[in-house]
Amino acid sequence: MLKYLSRAATLQKIENLTKITSELSVFETVKKCVKEILNFTYEDIVKKRKDAVNDLFKFISESLDRSKQKQKEKRTNLHLKIIGIIIISRMKCITILMQNMLEKASQSEEAIFPNR
């Protein structure tokens, strides 16, 4: 028990067992001590290990959720970048078409009104 509890807590458990078993037979005392050790093993060690495993599972789950969220954000950013590139390229095409139209219009205007 000293490995898992403080010295004071261990001595307190021993003192309590001594009081409880002082009037019991040897066999009953051994039974009581074994029962106390089994209870201690389950309550203090197994429970703490289960809690630790649950905490680890929760940590991993939250990490995976955050990772999925980041991946989703990266995909969203990528989609927005692609949309931005498409919009910019279309704007450039429209600008070029408008420039061509203006050039043709000015050429047509010069052909119609050469003195201007």
PDB file of C-alpha atoms in Angstrom:
ATOM      1  CA  MET A   1       0.000   0.000   0.000  1.00  0.00           C
ATOM      2  CA  LEU A   2       2.905   2.337   0.640  1.00  0.00           C
ATOM      3  CA  LYS A   3       3.576   2.353  -3.082  1.00  0.00           C
ATOM      4  CA  TYR A   4       0.116   3.816  -3.788  1.00  0.00           C
ATOM      5  CA  LEU A   5      -0.743   5.766  -0.632  1.00  0.00           C
ATOM      6  CA  SER A   6       1.087   8.111   1.638  1.00  0.00           C
ATOM      7  CA  ARG A   7       2.704   6.619   4.718  1.00  0.00           C
ATOM      8  CA  ALA A   8       0.118   8.292   6.967  1.00  0.00           C
ATOM      9  CA  ALA A   9      -2.816   6.873   4.977  1.00  0.00           C
ATOM     10  CA  THR A  10      -1.268   3.401   5.014  1.00  0.00           C
ATOM     11  CA  LEU A  11      -0.670   3.544   8.783  1.00  0.00           C
ATOM     12  CA  GLN A  12      -4.278   4.728   9.270  1.00  0.00           C
ATOM     13  CA  LYS A  13      -5.597   1.750   7.291  1.00  0.00           C
ATOM     14  CA  ILE A  14      -3.411  -0.628   9.338  1.00  0.00           C
ATOM     15  CA  GLU A  15      -4.624   0.920  12.595  1.00  0.00           C
ATOM     16  CA  ASN A  16      -8.271   0.614  11.520  1.00  0.00           C
ATOM     17  CA  LEU A  17      -7.747  -3.049  10.554  1.00  0.00           C
ATOM     18  CA  THR A  18      -6.034  -3.749  13.866  1.00  0.00           C
ATOM     19  CA  LYS A  19      -9.017  -2.329  15.777  1.00  0.00           C
ATOM     20  CA  ILE A  20     -11.558  -4.179  13.653  1.00  0.00           C
ATOM     21  CA  THR A  21      -9.768  -7.545  13.835  1.00  0.00           C
ATOM     22  CA  SER A  22      -8.570  -7.396  17.454  1.00  0.00           C
ATOM     23  CA  GLU A  23     -11.336  -9.725  18.677  1.00  0.00           C
ATOM     24  CA  LEU A  24     -11.561 -11.936  15.589  1.00  0.00           C
ATOM     25  CA  SER A  25     -10.007 -15.370  15.132  1.00  0.00           C
ATOM     26  CA  VAL A  26      -6.865 -15.745  13.041  1.00  0.00           C
ATOM     27  CA  PHE A  27      -8.830 -17.079  10.086  1.00  0.00           C
ATOM     28  CA  GLU A  28     -11.383 -14.243  10.262  1.00  0.00           C
ATOM     29  CA  THR A  29      -8.562 -11.709  10.649  1.00  0.00           C
ATOM     30  CA  VAL A  30      -6.837 -13.031   7.528  1.00  0.00           C
ATOM     31  CA  LYS A  31     -10.167 -12.987   5.653  1.00  0.00           C
ATOM     32  CA  LYS A  32     -10.796  -9.402   6.737  1.00  0.00           C
ATOM     33  CA  CYS A  33      -7.275  -8.307   5.725  1.00  0.00           C
ATOM     34  CA  VAL A  34      -7.539 -10.005   2.315  1.00  0.00           C
ATOM     35  CA  LYS A  35     -10.931  -8.402   1.797  1.00  0.00           C
ATOM     36  CA  GLU A  36      -9.471  -4.987   2.715  1.00  0.00           C
ATOM     37  CA  ILE A  37      -6.577  -5.477   0.280  1.00  0.00           C
ATOM     38  CA  LEU A  38      -8.978  -6.493  -2.501  1.00  0.00           C
ATOM     39  CA  ASN A  39     -11.203  -3.493  -1.793  1.00  0.00           C
ATOM     40  CA  PHE A  40      -8.156  -1.227  -1.758  1.00  0.00           C
ATOM     41  CA  THR A  41      -6.939  -2.737  -5.019  1.00  0.00           C
ATOM     42  CA  TYR A  42     -10.252  -2.146  -6.716  1.00  0.00           C
ATOM     43  CA  GLU A  43     -11.199   1.191  -5.184  1.00  0.00           C
ATOM     44  CA  ASP A  44      -7.844   2.921  -5.235  1.00  0.00           C
ATOM     45  CA  ILE A  45      -5.831   1.312  -8.023  1.00  0.00           C
ATOM     46  CA  VAL A  46      -8.294  -0.043 -10.585  1.00  0.00           C
ATOM     47  CA  LYS A  47     -10.562   2.988 -10.312  1.00  0.00           C
ATOM     48  CA  LYS A  48      -7.654   5.386 -10.766  1.00  0.00           C
ATOM     49  CA  ARG A  49      -6.398   3.418 -13.761  1.00  0.00           C
ATOM     50  CA  LYS A  50      -9.884   3.376 -15.299  1.00  0.00           C
ATOM     51  CA  ASP A  51     -10.098   7.123 -14.750  1.00  0.00           C
ATOM     52  CA  ALA A  52      -6.684   7.548 -16.362  1.00  0.00           C
ATOM     53  CA  VAL A  53      -7.722   5.438 -19.376  1.00  0.00           C
ATOM     54  CA  ASN A  54     -10.962   7.422 -19.679  1.00  0.00           C
ATOM     55  CA  ASP A  55      -9.020  10.692 -19.492  1.00  0.00           C
ATOM     56  CA  LEU A  56      -6.650   9.444 -22.187  1.00  0.00           C
ATOM     57  CA  PHE A  57      -9.560   8.344 -24.373  1.00  0.00           C
ATOM     58  CA  LYS A  58     -11.224  11.743 -23.911  1.00  0.00           C
ATOM     59  CA  PHE A  59      -7.965  13.521 -24.781  1.00  0.00           C
ATOM     60  CA  ILE A  60      -7.499  11.453 -27.936  1.00  0.00           C
ATOM     61  CA  SER A  61     -11.138  11.961 -28.970  1.00  0.00           C
ATOM     62  CA  GLU A  62     -10.879  15.726 -28.490  1.00  0.00           C
ATOM     63  CA  SER A  63      -7.592  15.778 -30.416  1.00  0.00           C
ATOM     64  CA  LEU A  64      -9.187  13.889 -33.302  1.00  0.00           C
ATOM     65  CA  ASP A  65     -12.155  16.255 -33.283  1.00  0.00           C
ATOM     66  CA  ARG A  66      -9.814  19.270 -33.365  1.00  0.00           C
ATOM     67  CA  SER A  67      -7.807  17.647 -36.162  1.00  0.00           C
ATOM     68  CA  LYS A  68     -10.981  17.004 -38.177  1.00  0.00           C
ATOM     69  CA  GLN A  69     -12.059  20.614 -37.604  1.00  0.00           C
ATOM     70  CA  LYS A  70      -8.661  21.896 -38.785  1.00  0.00           C
ATOM     71  CA  GLN A  71      -8.844  19.675 -41.882  1.00  0.00           C
ATOM     72  CA  LYS A  72     -12.333  21.001 -42.570  1.00  0.00           C
ATOM     73  CA  GLU A  73     -11.074  24.570 -42.185  1.00  0.00           C
ATOM     74  CA  LYS A  74      -8.146  23.814 -44.528  1.00  0.00           C
ATOM     75  CA  ARG A  75     -10.551  22.382 -47.127  1.00  0.00           C
ATOM     76  CA  THR A  76     -12.792  25.434 -46.755  1.00  0.00           C
ATOM     77  CA  ASN A  77      -9.803  27.753 -47.158  1.00  0.00           C
ATOM     78  CA  LEU A  78      -8.662  25.786 -50.210  1.00  0.00           C
ATOM     79  CA  HIS A  79     -12.145  26.012 -51.738  1.00  0.00           C
ATOM     80  CA  LEU A  80     -12.249  29.747 -51.076  1.00  0.00           C
ATOM     81  CA  LYS A  81      -8.814  30.160 -52.679  1.00  0.00           C
ATOM     82  CA  ILE A  82      -9.917  28.192 -55.734  1.00  0.00           C
ATOM     83  CA  ILE A  83     -13.089  30.257 -56.014  1.00  0.00           C
ATOM     84  CA  GLY A  84     -10.998  33.416 -55.654  1.00  0.00           C
ATOM     85  CA  ILE A  85      -8.657  32.277 -58.423  1.00  0.00           C
ATOM     86  CA  ILE A  86     -11.603  31.459 -60.680  1.00  0.00           C
ATOM     87  CA  ILE A  87     -13.197  34.858 -60.023  1.00  0.00           C
ATOM     88  CA  ILE A  88      -9.926  36.692 -60.654  1.00  0.00           C
ATOM     89  CA  SER A  89      -9.270  34.780 -63.890  1.00  0.00           C
ATOM     90  CA  ARG A  90     -12.820  35.497 -65.103  1.00  0.00           C
ATOM     91  CA  MET A  91     -12.401  39.154 -64.203  1.00  0.00           C
ATOM     92  CA  LYS A  92      -9.190  39.227 -66.210  1.00  0.00           C
ATOM     93  CA  CYS A  93     -10.972  37.621 -69.161  1.00  0.00           C
ATOM     94  CA  ILE A  94     -13.811  40.145 -68.900  1.00  0.00           C
ATOM     95  CA  THR A  95     -11.289  42.984 -68.687  1.00  0.00           C
ATOM     96  CA  ILE A  96      -9.499  41.725 -71.823  1.00  0.00           C
ATOM     97  CA  LEU A  97     -12.813  41.326 -73.658  1.00  0.00           C
ATOM     98  CA  MET A  98     -13.863  44.840 -72.660  1.00  0.00           C
ATOM     99  CA  GLN A  99     -10.521  46.242 -73.802  1.00  0.00           C
ATOM    100  CA  ASN A 100     -10.907  44.443 -77.150  1.00  0.00           C
ATOM    101  CA  MET A 101     -14.454  45.736 -77.480  1.00  0.00           C
ATOM    102  CA  LEU A 102     -13.309  49.275 -76.675  1.00  0.00           C
ATOM    103  CA  GLU A 103     -10.482  49.001 -79.213  1.00  0.00           C
ATOM    104  CA  LYS A 104     -12.873  47.702 -81.862  1.00  0.00           C
ATOM    105  CA  ALA A 105     -15.388  50.388 -80.976  1.00  0.00           C
ATOM    106  CA  SER A 106     -12.760  53.100 -81.220  1.00  0.00           C
ATOM    107  CA  GLN A 107     -11.545  51.621 -84.551  1.00  0.00           C
ATOM    108  CA  SER A 108     -15.102  51.516 -85.788  1.00  0.00           C
ATOM    109  CA  GLU A 109     -15.651  55.051 -84.606  1.00  0.00           C
ATOM    110  CA  GLU A 110     -12.478  56.172 -86.401  1.00  0.00           C
ATOM    111  CA  ALA A 111     -13.675  54.412 -89.544  1.00  0.00           C
ATOM    112  CA  ILE A 112     -17.074  56.082 -89.311  1.00  0.00           C
ATOM    113  CA  PHE A 113     -15.795  59.469 -88.116  1.00  0.00           C
ATOM    114  CA  PRO A 114     -12.221  59.762 -89.432  1.00  0.00           C
ATOM    115  CA  ASN A 115     -11.804  63.443 -88.498  1.00  0.00           C
ATOM    116  CA  ARG A 116     -12.437  63.128 -84.800  1.00  0.00           C
TER     117      ARG A 116
END
